[in-house]
Amino acid sequence: MTDLNPHMKQMADESMVRTLSAQTRAIWPQESKLFARYALSGELNILDAGCGTGECTARLAEMYPQARILGVDVLDSSLDLARGRCAEFGARVTFANQSIFALPAPDATYHLVLNRHVLHSVPHAERVITELRRVTKPGGWLHLIPEDYDMIHFQNGGLDPSAFWHETPRAFGTATGVDLFVGRNAYTVFHQLALTDISIEYVIVDTLRVPRETFAEIFIAWRDGYAEPISEVTRFSPAEARAHFDQMIADLRDPSRYAVWMVPVIAARVPAGA
């Protein structure tokens, strides 16, 4: 199913482990507060679809101490790390190599289904969201972080980061067949699937709310994993791509400079009568 995972090489790179760690540390403090609106407790069934290295899975296990949680991904190396991270939770947290395009779970299995930082890296996001809806119980919740790379903002310096983020996601998305602006487009899919209680909140990852070094770690990992692939599909050479990232990293570490990444969190409920 490699055609459904065009970013597999980047997902498997060691830089992605660093990316997932830094992103979770930056995002979770704000994101975690959003789960209260689902009013879920007790012996829940939860699916972490595209769980990666289990950074979020472990936090969910702490948040829902009676829940049974399944994390699924297509990278065995990530799943191995996830199992080690979540070993303390015992048999109630498990992991499996499964594609989010065709989950083996029966219809209406889970009270809560998460999909974080995945939809921008696969084609046919609507197919994934439809599959996630299928395995969610009537009255249950979907919780997604679909990234949107028009929502990264830096001040200008010697290089123009606005031009970089305007050009690069469009070229990279076209070349790999994915939607790097799915953060705004996922709403239409939710609406077409007749989901209810649709909401879009924004985690504000900026140099005021997030430790600067944590924010910088995200961009260091992105640079290390993506500078070369970016050069293959854009006008930027590897050195130029790295230079843009290096300038942004320097800004994140400079207490006189400001930057922000707006991270959409979209949630919805499967109708109770579905």
PDB file of C-alpha atoms in Angstrom:
ATOM      1  CA  MET A   1       0.000   0.000   0.000  1.00  0.00           C
ATOM      2  CA  THR A   2       2.942   2.299  -0.579  1.00  0.00           C
ATOM      3  CA  ASP A   3       0.840   4.395  -2.974  1.00  0.00           C
ATOM      4  CA  LEU A   4      -1.271   5.370   0.035  1.00  0.00           C
ATOM      5  CA  ASN A   5       1.808   6.361   2.028  1.00  0.00           C
ATOM      6  CA  PRO A   6       3.889   8.640  -0.210  1.00  0.00           C
ATOM      7  CA  HIS A   7       5.680  10.176   2.792  1.00  0.00           C
ATOM      8  CA  MET A   8       6.731   6.782   4.159  1.00  0.00           C
ATOM      9  CA  LYS A   9      10.444   7.542   3.802  1.00  0.00           C
ATOM     10  CA  GLN A  10      10.103  10.740   5.834  1.00  0.00           C
ATOM     11  CA  MET A  11       7.838   9.042   8.391  1.00  0.00           C
ATOM     12  CA  ALA A  12      10.464   6.310   8.877  1.00  0.00           C
ATOM     13  CA  ASP A  13      13.395   8.722   9.257  1.00  0.00           C
ATOM     14  CA  GLU A  14      14.821   9.131  12.751  1.00  0.00           C
ATOM     15  CA  SER A  15      13.976  12.836  12.577  1.00  0.00           C
ATOM     16  CA  MET A  16      10.276  11.920  12.751  1.00  0.00           C
ATOM     17  CA  VAL A  17      10.756  10.493  16.258  1.00  0.00           C
ATOM     18  CA  ARG A  18      12.087  13.905  17.291  1.00  0.00           C
ATOM     19  CA  THR A  19       9.285  15.658  15.426  1.00  0.00           C
ATOM     20  CA  LEU A  20       6.541  13.704  17.194  1.00  0.00           C
ATOM     21  CA  SER A  21       8.130  14.233  20.592  1.00  0.00           C
ATOM     22  CA  ALA A  22       8.541  17.991  20.200  1.00  0.00           C
ATOM     23  CA  GLN A  23       5.125  18.479  18.572  1.00  0.00           C
ATOM     24  CA  THR A  24       3.369  16.639  21.367  1.00  0.00           C
ATOM     25  CA  ARG A  25       5.185  18.598  24.061  1.00  0.00           C
ATOM     26  CA  ALA A  26       4.269  21.833  22.281  1.00  0.00           C
ATOM     27  CA  ILE A  27       0.640  21.001  21.482  1.00  0.00           C
ATOM     28  CA  TRP A  28      -0.666  18.698  24.220  1.00  0.00           C
ATOM     29  CA  PRO A  29      -0.879  21.263  27.072  1.00  0.00           C
ATOM     30  CA  GLN A  30      -3.494  23.214  25.098  1.00  0.00           C
ATOM     31  CA  GLU A  31      -5.024  20.268  23.241  1.00  0.00           C
ATOM     32  CA  SER A  32      -5.632  18.190  26.366  1.00  0.00           C
ATOM     33  CA  LYS A  33      -8.114  20.730  27.706  1.00  0.00           C
ATOM     34  CA  LEU A  34     -10.363  20.159  24.673  1.00  0.00           C
ATOM     35  CA  PHE A  35     -11.199  16.568  25.666  1.00  0.00           C
ATOM     36  CA  ALA A  36     -13.442  17.749  28.509  1.00  0.00           C
ATOM     37  CA  ARG A  37     -16.139  18.676  25.979  1.00  0.00           C
ATOM     38  CA  TYR A  38     -16.566  15.007  25.028  1.00  0.00           C
ATOM     39  CA  ALA A  39     -17.694  14.154  28.572  1.00  0.00           C
ATOM     40  CA  LEU A  40     -16.261  10.640  28.296  1.00  0.00           C
ATOM     41  CA  SER A  41     -15.250   8.444  31.210  1.00  0.00           C
ATOM     42  CA  GLY A  42     -15.246   4.856  32.398  1.00  0.00           C
ATOM     43  CA  GLU A  43     -14.546   1.750  30.352  1.00  0.00           C
ATOM     44  CA  LEU A  44     -14.141   3.329  26.957  1.00  0.00           C
ATOM     45  CA  ASN A  45     -12.831   1.932  23.688  1.00  0.00           C
ATOM     46  CA  ILE A  46     -10.420   4.432  22.121  1.00  0.00           C
ATOM     47  CA  LEU A  47      -8.593   4.255  18.787  1.00  0.00           C
ATOM     48  CA  ASP A  48      -5.422   6.254  18.175  1.00  0.00           C
ATOM     49  CA  ALA A  49      -5.308   5.975  14.385  1.00  0.00           C
ATOM     50  CA  GLY A  50      -1.841   6.776  13.075  1.00  0.00           C
ATOM     51  CA  CYS A  51      -0.371   6.635  16.573  1.00  0.00           C
ATOM     52  CA  GLY A  52       3.268   6.932  15.528  1.00  0.00           C
ATOM     53  CA  THR A  53       5.574   6.419  18.485  1.00  0.00           C
ATOM     54  CA  GLY A  54       2.750   6.508  21.034  1.00  0.00           C
ATOM     55  CA  GLU A  55       3.409   9.992  22.397  1.00  0.00           C
ATOM     56  CA  CYS A  56      -0.296  10.826  22.481  1.00  0.00           C
ATOM     57  CA  THR A  57      -1.387   7.258  23.248  1.00  0.00           C
ATOM     58  CA  ALA A  58       0.459   7.368  26.563  1.00  0.00           C
ATOM     59  CA  ARG A  59      -1.143  10.665  27.471  1.00  0.00           C
ATOM     60  CA  LEU A  60      -4.590   9.298  26.612  1.00  0.00           C
ATOM     61  CA  ALA A  61      -3.959   6.294  28.852  1.00  0.00           C
ATOM     62  CA  GLU A  62      -3.247   8.669  31.717  1.00  0.00           C
ATOM     63  CA  MET A  63      -6.284  10.813  30.935  1.00  0.00           C
ATOM     64  CA  TYR A  64      -8.667   7.838  30.669  1.00  0.00           C
ATOM     65  CA  PRO A  65      -7.416   5.329  33.275  1.00  0.00           C
ATOM     66  CA  GLN A  66     -10.176   2.771  32.623  1.00  0.00           C
ATOM     67  CA  ALA A  67     -10.078   2.943  28.835  1.00  0.00           C
ATOM     68  CA  ARG A  68      -8.947   0.240  26.449  1.00  0.00           C
ATOM     69  CA  ILE A  69      -6.815   1.927  23.813  1.00  0.00           C
ATOM     70  CA  LEU A  70      -5.604   0.586  20.483  1.00  0.00           C
ATOM     71  CA  GLY A  71      -2.885   2.470  18.621  1.00  0.00           C
ATOM     72  CA  VAL A  72      -2.429   1.621  14.949  1.00  0.00           C
ATOM     73  CA  ASP A  73       0.253   2.613  12.465  1.00  0.00           C
ATOM     74  CA  VAL A  74       1.975   1.151   9.389  1.00  0.00           C
ATOM     75  CA  LEU A  75       5.547   1.555  10.665  1.00  0.00           C
ATOM     76  CA  ASP A  76       6.734  -1.324  12.806  1.00  0.00           C
ATOM     77  CA  SER A  77       9.669   0.703  14.110  1.00  0.00           C
ATOM     78  CA  SER A  78       7.289   3.352  15.451  1.00  0.00           C
ATOM     79  CA  LEU A  79       5.020   0.712  16.940  1.00  0.00           C
ATOM     80  CA  ASP A  80       7.971  -0.834  18.776  1.00  0.00           C
ATOM     81  CA  LEU A  81       8.745   2.524  20.350  1.00  0.00           C
ATOM     82  CA  ALA A  82       5.073   2.991  21.224  1.00  0.00           C
ATOM     83  CA  ARG A  83       4.910  -0.386  22.970  1.00  0.00           C
ATOM     84  CA  GLY A  84       7.936   0.472  25.057  1.00  0.00           C
ATOM     85  CA  ARG A  85       6.532   3.884  25.955  1.00  0.00           C
ATOM     86  CA  CYS A  86       3.185   2.434  27.041  1.00  0.00           C
ATOM     87  CA  ALA A  87       4.353  -0.783  28.698  1.00  0.00           C
ATOM     88  CA  GLU A  88       3.389   0.538  32.143  1.00  0.00           C
ATOM     89  CA  PHE A  89      -0.297   0.516  31.181  1.00  0.00           C
ATOM     90  CA  GLY A  90      -0.365  -3.213  30.621  1.00  0.00           C
ATOM     91  CA  ALA A  91      -2.896  -5.027  28.468  1.00  0.00           C
ATOM     92  CA  ARG A  92      -5.375  -2.177  28.257  1.00  0.00           C
ATOM     93  CA  VAL A  93      -3.094  -0.319  25.794  1.00  0.00           C
ATOM     94  CA  THR A  94      -2.163  -2.295  22.697  1.00  0.00           C
ATOM     95  CA  PHE A  95      -0.712  -1.589  19.263  1.00  0.00           C
ATOM     96  CA  ALA A  96      -1.108  -3.123  15.817  1.00  0.00           C
ATOM     97  CA  ASN A  97       0.107  -2.610  12.272  1.00  0.00           C
ATOM     98  CA  GLN A  98      -3.074  -1.534  10.497  1.00  0.00           C
ATOM     99  CA  SER A  99      -3.882   0.843   7.651  1.00  0.00           C
ATOM    100  CA  ILE A 100      -6.239   3.683   8.466  1.00  0.00           C
ATOM    101  CA  PHE A 101      -7.683   3.247   4.970  1.00  0.00           C
ATOM    102  CA  ALA A 102      -9.084  -0.194   5.858  1.00  0.00           C
ATOM    103  CA  LEU A 103      -9.372  -0.856   9.566  1.00  0.00           C
ATOM    104  CA  PRO A 104     -10.346  -4.422  10.550  1.00  0.00           C
ATOM    105  CA  ALA A 105     -12.573  -3.219  13.401  1.00  0.00           C
ATOM    106  CA  PRO A 106     -16.336  -3.720  13.033  1.00  0.00           C
ATOM    107  CA  ASP A 107     -18.618  -0.742  12.561  1.00  0.00           C
ATOM    108  CA  ALA A 108     -19.324   1.330  15.675  1.00  0.00           C
ATOM    109  CA  THR A 109     -16.473  -0.030  17.816  1.00  0.00           C
ATOM    110  CA  TYR A 110     -14.969   3.057  19.476  1.00  0.00           C
ATOM    111  CA  HIS A 111     -16.261   5.799  21.749  1.00  0.00           C
ATOM    112  CA  LEU A 112     -13.394   8.114  20.723  1.00  0.00           C
ATOM    113  CA  VAL A 113     -11.227   8.038  17.600  1.00  0.00           C
ATOM    114  CA  LEU A 114      -8.145  10.199  17.200  1.00  0.00           C
ATOM    115  CA  ASN A 115      -6.105  10.973  14.117  1.00  0.00           C
ATOM    116  CA  ARG A 116      -3.319  13.491  14.716  1.00  0.00           C
ATOM    117  CA  HIS A 117      -0.695  14.812  12.286  1.00  0.00           C
ATOM    118  CA  VAL A 118      -1.487  12.188   9.646  1.00  0.00           C
ATOM    119  CA  LEU A 119      -3.988  13.456   7.064  1.00  0.00           C
ATOM    120  CA  HIS A 120      -1.537  15.890   5.462  1.00  0.00           C
ATOM    121  CA  SER A 121       0.827  13.006   4.663  1.00  0.00           C
ATOM    122  CA  VAL A 122      -1.595  10.672   2.874  1.00  0.00           C
ATOM    123  CA  PRO A 123      -3.749  11.032  -0.243  1.00  0.00           C
ATOM    124  CA  HIS A 124      -7.529  10.686  -0.178  1.00  0.00           C
ATOM    125  CA  ALA A 125      -8.080  12.259   3.233  1.00  0.00           C
ATOM    126  CA  GLU A 126     -11.826  11.897   2.720  1.00  0.00           C
ATOM    127  CA  ARG A 127     -11.452   8.106   2.576  1.00  0.00           C
ATOM    128  CA  VAL A 128      -9.592   8.089   5.882  1.00  0.00           C
ATOM    129  CA  ILE A 129     -12.153  10.303   7.612  1.00  0.00           C
ATOM    130  CA  THR A 130     -14.979   8.129   6.258  1.00  0.00           C
ATOM    131  CA  GLU A 131     -13.264   5.021   7.628  1.00  0.00           C
ATOM    132  CA  LEU A 132     -12.739   6.668  11.014  1.00  0.00           C
ATOM    133  CA  ARG A 133     -16.419   7.594  11.113  1.00  0.00           C
ATOM    134  CA  ARG A 134     -17.358   4.009  10.314  1.00  0.00           C
ATOM    135  CA  VAL A 135     -15.613   2.578  13.368  1.00  0.00           C
ATOM    136  CA  THR A 136     -16.937   5.263  15.732  1.00  0.00           C
ATOM    137  CA  LYS A 137     -20.012   4.471  17.801  1.00  0.00           C
ATOM    138  CA  PRO A 138     -23.187   6.517  17.367  1.00  0.00           C
ATOM    139  CA  GLY A 139     -22.816   9.356  19.822  1.00  0.00           C
ATOM    140  CA  GLY A 140     -19.035   8.900  19.798  1.00  0.00           C
ATOM    141  CA  TRP A 141     -16.431  11.477  18.880  1.00  0.00           C
ATOM    142  CA  LEU A 142     -13.796  12.048  16.217  1.00  0.00           C
ATOM    143  CA  HIS A 143     -10.801  14.172  17.233  1.00  0.00           C
ATOM    144  CA  LEU A 144      -8.409  15.156  14.435  1.00  0.00           C
ATOM    145  CA  ILE A 145      -5.370  17.361  13.956  1.00  0.00           C
ATOM    146  CA  PRO A 146      -5.200  17.909  10.187  1.00  0.00           C
ATOM    147  CA  GLU A 147      -2.264  20.220   9.532  1.00  0.00           C
ATOM    148  CA  ASP A 148      -2.371  23.291   7.288  1.00  0.00           C
ATOM    149  CA  TYR A 149       0.941  24.679   6.130  1.00  0.00           C
ATOM    150  CA  ASP A 150      -0.423  28.111   5.327  1.00  0.00           C
ATOM    151  CA  MET A 151      -0.722  28.611   9.079  1.00  0.00           C
ATOM    152  CA  ILE A 152       2.984  29.036   9.865  1.00  0.00           C
ATOM    153  CA  HIS A 153       4.125  32.637  10.286  1.00  0.00           C
ATOM    154  CA  PHE A 154       7.580  34.119  10.860  1.00  0.00           C
ATOM    155  CA  GLN A 155       8.944  37.625  10.620  1.00  0.00           C
ATOM    156  CA  ASN A 156      11.005  38.420   7.547  1.00  0.00           C
ATOM    157  CA  GLY A 157      14.761  38.313   7.825  1.00  0.00           C
ATOM    158  CA  GLY A 158      17.516  37.900   5.285  1.00  0.00           C
ATOM    159  CA  LEU A 159      15.263  35.273   3.714  1.00  0.00           C
ATOM    160  CA  ASP A 160      11.494  35.473   3.259  1.00  0.00           C
ATOM    161  CA  PRO A 161       9.810  32.654   5.229  1.00  0.00           C
ATOM    162  CA  SER A 162       6.386  33.677   3.929  1.00  0.00           C
ATOM    163  CA  ALA A 163       7.458  32.894   0.362  1.00  0.00           C
ATOM    164  CA  PHE A 164       8.982  29.600   1.489  1.00  0.00           C
ATOM    165  CA  TRP A 165       5.772  28.463   3.202  1.00  0.00           C
ATOM    166  CA  HIS A 166       3.627  29.723   0.323  1.00  0.00           C
ATOM    167  CA  GLU A 167       5.567  27.829  -2.352  1.00  0.00           C
ATOM    168  CA  THR A 168       6.882  24.706  -0.679  1.00  0.00           C
ATOM    169  CA  PRO A 169       3.673  23.023   0.564  1.00  0.00           C
ATOM    170  CA  ARG A 170       1.960  23.551  -2.775  1.00  0.00           C
ATOM    171  CA  ALA A 171       4.816  22.021  -4.752  1.00  0.00           C
ATOM    172  CA  PHE A 172       5.424  19.221  -2.257  1.00  0.00           C
ATOM    173  CA  GLY A 173       1.738  18.360  -2.034  1.00  0.00           C
ATOM    174  CA  THR A 174       1.365  18.275  -5.812  1.00  0.00           C
ATOM    175  CA  ALA A 175       4.440  16.083  -6.207  1.00  0.00           C
ATOM    176  CA  THR A 176       3.358  13.568  -3.564  1.00  0.00           C
ATOM    177  CA  GLY A 177      -0.405  13.628  -4.129  1.00  0.00           C
ATOM    178  CA  VAL A 178      -1.367  14.927  -0.693  1.00  0.00           C
ATOM    179  CA  ASP A 179      -3.218  17.949   0.666  1.00  0.00           C
ATOM    180  CA  LEU A 180      -0.942  20.061   2.825  1.00  0.00           C
ATOM    181  CA  PHE A 181      -3.864  22.392   3.509  1.00  0.00           C
ATOM    182  CA  VAL A 182      -6.193  19.665   4.757  1.00  0.00           C
ATOM    183  CA  GLY A 183      -6.602  21.589   8.013  1.00  0.00           C
ATOM    184  CA  ARG A 184      -9.190  23.811   6.352  1.00  0.00           C
ATOM    185  CA  ASN A 185     -10.539  21.246   3.892  1.00  0.00           C
ATOM    186  CA  ALA A 186     -11.412  18.568   6.450  1.00  0.00           C
ATOM    187  CA  TYR A 187     -14.422  20.611   7.553  1.00  0.00           C
ATOM    188  CA  THR A 188     -16.188  19.989   4.243  1.00  0.00           C
ATOM    189  CA  VAL A 189     -15.683  16.229   4.604  1.00  0.00           C
ATOM    190  CA  PHE A 190     -17.115  16.312   8.129  1.00  0.00           C
ATOM    191  CA  HIS A 191     -20.124  18.217   6.807  1.00  0.00           C
ATOM    192  CA  GLN A 192     -20.649  15.794   3.913  1.00  0.00           C
ATOM    193  CA  LEU A 193     -20.566  12.846   6.320  1.00  0.00           C
ATOM    194  CA  ALA A 194     -23.414  14.433   8.308  1.00  0.00           C
ATOM    195  CA  LEU A 195     -21.373  14.598  11.491  1.00  0.00           C
ATOM    196  CA  THR A 196     -22.762  16.813  14.230  1.00  0.00           C
ATOM    197  CA  ASP A 197     -21.342  19.204  16.815  1.00  0.00           C
ATOM    198  CA  ILE A 198     -18.497  20.076  14.456  1.00  0.00           C
ATOM    199  CA  SER A 199     -15.929  22.381  16.015  1.00  0.00           C
ATOM    200  CA  ILE A 200     -12.572  23.756  14.978  1.00  0.00           C
ATOM    201  CA  GLU A 201     -10.255  25.032  17.687  1.00  0.00           C
ATOM    202  CA  TYR A 202      -6.689  26.230  17.277  1.00  0.00           C
ATOM    203  CA  VAL A 203      -3.732  25.284  19.388  1.00  0.00           C
ATOM    204  CA  ILE A 204      -1.492  28.328  19.222  1.00  0.00           C
ATOM    205  CA  VAL A 205       2.091  27.152  19.109  1.00  0.00           C
ATOM    206  CA  ASP A 206       4.010  30.383  19.422  1.00  0.00           C
ATOM    207  CA  THR A 207       7.021  31.864  21.152  1.00  0.00           C
ATOM    208  CA  LEU A 208       4.870  33.121  24.046  1.00  0.00           C
ATOM    209  CA  ARG A 209       2.897  29.977  24.873  1.00  0.00           C
ATOM    210  CA  VAL A 210       5.487  27.292  24.111  1.00  0.00           C
ATOM    211  CA  PRO A 211       9.096  27.121  25.303  1.00  0.00           C
ATOM    212  CA  ARG A 212      11.267  28.488  22.541  1.00  0.00           C
ATOM    213  CA  GLU A 213      13.570  25.494  22.495  1.00  0.00           C
ATOM    214  CA  THR A 214      10.648  23.067  22.212  1.00  0.00           C
ATOM    215  CA  PHE A 215       9.327  25.084  19.273  1.00  0.00           C
ATOM    216  CA  ALA A 216      12.808  25.122  17.733  1.00  0.00           C
ATOM    217  CA  GLU A 217      13.117  21.334  18.096  1.00  0.00           C
ATOM    218  CA  ILE A 218      10.142  20.925  15.734  1.00  0.00           C
ATOM    219  CA  PHE A 219      11.845  22.949  13.024  1.00  0.00           C
ATOM    220  CA  ILE A 220      15.210  21.278  13.561  1.00  0.00           C
ATOM    221  CA  ALA A 221      13.557  17.897  13.005  1.00  0.00           C
ATOM    222  CA  TRP A 222      11.636  19.188   9.971  1.00  0.00           C
ATOM    223  CA  ARG A 223      14.885  20.554   8.510  1.00  0.00           C
ATOM    224  CA  ASP A 224      16.701  17.288   9.045  1.00  0.00           C
ATOM    225  CA  GLY A 225      13.910  15.184   7.550  1.00  0.00           C
ATOM    226  CA  TYR A 226      12.627  17.390   4.756  1.00  0.00           C
ATOM    227  CA  ALA A 227      15.324  19.727   3.384  1.00  0.00           C
ATOM    228  CA  GLU A 228      16.474  17.177   0.816  1.00  0.00           C
ATOM    229  CA  PRO A 229      12.963  16.047  -0.294  1.00  0.00           C
ATOM    230  CA  ILE A 230      11.902  19.697  -0.590  1.00  0.00           C
ATOM    231  CA  SER A 231      14.820  20.359  -2.942  1.00  0.00           C
ATOM    232  CA  GLU A 232      13.635  17.579  -5.243  1.00  0.00           C
ATOM    233  CA  VAL A 233      10.282  19.231  -5.996  1.00  0.00           C
ATOM    234  CA  THR A 234      10.843  22.984  -5.508  1.00  0.00           C
ATOM    235  CA  ARG A 235      13.182  25.686  -6.742  1.00  0.00           C
ATOM    236  CA  PHE A 236      15.058  25.550  -3.434  1.00  0.00           C
ATOM    237  CA  SER A 237      18.354  23.651  -3.384  1.00  0.00           C
ATOM    238  CA  PRO A 238      19.116  21.523  -0.310  1.00  0.00           C
ATOM    239  CA  ALA A 239      21.380  24.306   1.002  1.00  0.00           C
ATOM    240  CA  GLU A 240      18.687  26.933   0.391  1.00  0.00           C
ATOM    241  CA  ALA A 241      16.013  24.859   2.090  1.00  0.00           C
ATOM    242  CA  ARG A 242      18.275  24.331   5.090  1.00  0.00           C
ATOM    243  CA  ALA A 243      19.091  28.038   5.169  1.00  0.00           C
ATOM    244  CA  HIS A 244      15.402  28.894   5.428  1.00  0.00           C
ATOM    245  CA  PHE A 245      14.935  26.436   8.265  1.00  0.00           C
ATOM    246  CA  ASP A 246      18.099  27.675   9.985  1.00  0.00           C
ATOM    247  CA  GLN A 247      16.860  31.256   9.892  1.00  0.00           C
ATOM    248  CA  MET A 248      13.526  30.200  11.387  1.00  0.00           C
ATOM    249  CA  ILE A 249      15.276  28.166  14.080  1.00  0.00           C
ATOM    250  CA  ALA A 250      17.438  31.179  14.955  1.00  0.00           C
ATOM    251  CA  ASP A 251      14.297  33.331  15.211  1.00  0.00           C
ATOM    252  CA  LEU A 252      12.684  30.815  17.553  1.00  0.00           C
ATOM    253  CA  ARG A 253      15.695  31.053  19.841  1.00  0.00           C
ATOM    254  CA  ASP A 254      15.916  34.862  19.668  1.00  0.00           C
ATOM    255  CA  PRO A 255      13.915  36.441  22.532  1.00  0.00           C
ATOM    256  CA  SER A 256      13.330  39.562  20.427  1.00  0.00           C
ATOM    257  CA  ARG A 257      11.613  37.643  17.586  1.00  0.00           C
ATOM    258  CA  TYR A 258       8.101  36.200  17.303  1.00  0.00           C
ATOM    259  CA  ALA A 259       6.707  33.213  15.366  1.00  0.00           C
ATOM    260  CA  VAL A 260       3.471  31.227  15.428  1.00  0.00           C
ATOM    261  CA  TRP A 261       2.100  27.951  14.088  1.00  0.00           C
ATOM    262  CA  MET A 262      -1.694  27.690  14.180  1.00  0.00           C
ATOM    263  CA  VAL A 263      -2.624  24.030  14.638  1.00  0.00           C
ATOM    264  CA  PRO A 264      -6.276  23.175  13.868  1.00  0.00           C
ATOM    265  CA  VAL A 265      -8.060  20.655  16.056  1.00  0.00           C
ATOM    266  CA  ILE A 266     -11.321  19.546  14.439  1.00  0.00           C
ATOM    267  CA  ALA A 267     -13.845  17.461  16.348  1.00  0.00           C
ATOM    268  CA  ALA A 268     -17.297  16.095  15.588  1.00  0.00           C
ATOM    269  CA  ARG A 269     -19.816  13.575  16.786  1.00  0.00           C
ATOM    270  CA  VAL A 270     -21.374  10.649  14.955  1.00  0.00           C
ATOM    271  CA  PRO A 271     -25.150  11.179  15.179  1.00  0.00           C
ATOM    272  CA  ALA A 272     -26.720   9.131  17.938  1.00  0.00           C
ATOM    273  CA  GLY A 273     -29.184   7.556  15.516  1.00  0.00           C
ATOM    274  CA  ALA A 274     -26.586   6.635  12.903  1.00  0.00           C
TER     275      ALA A 274
END
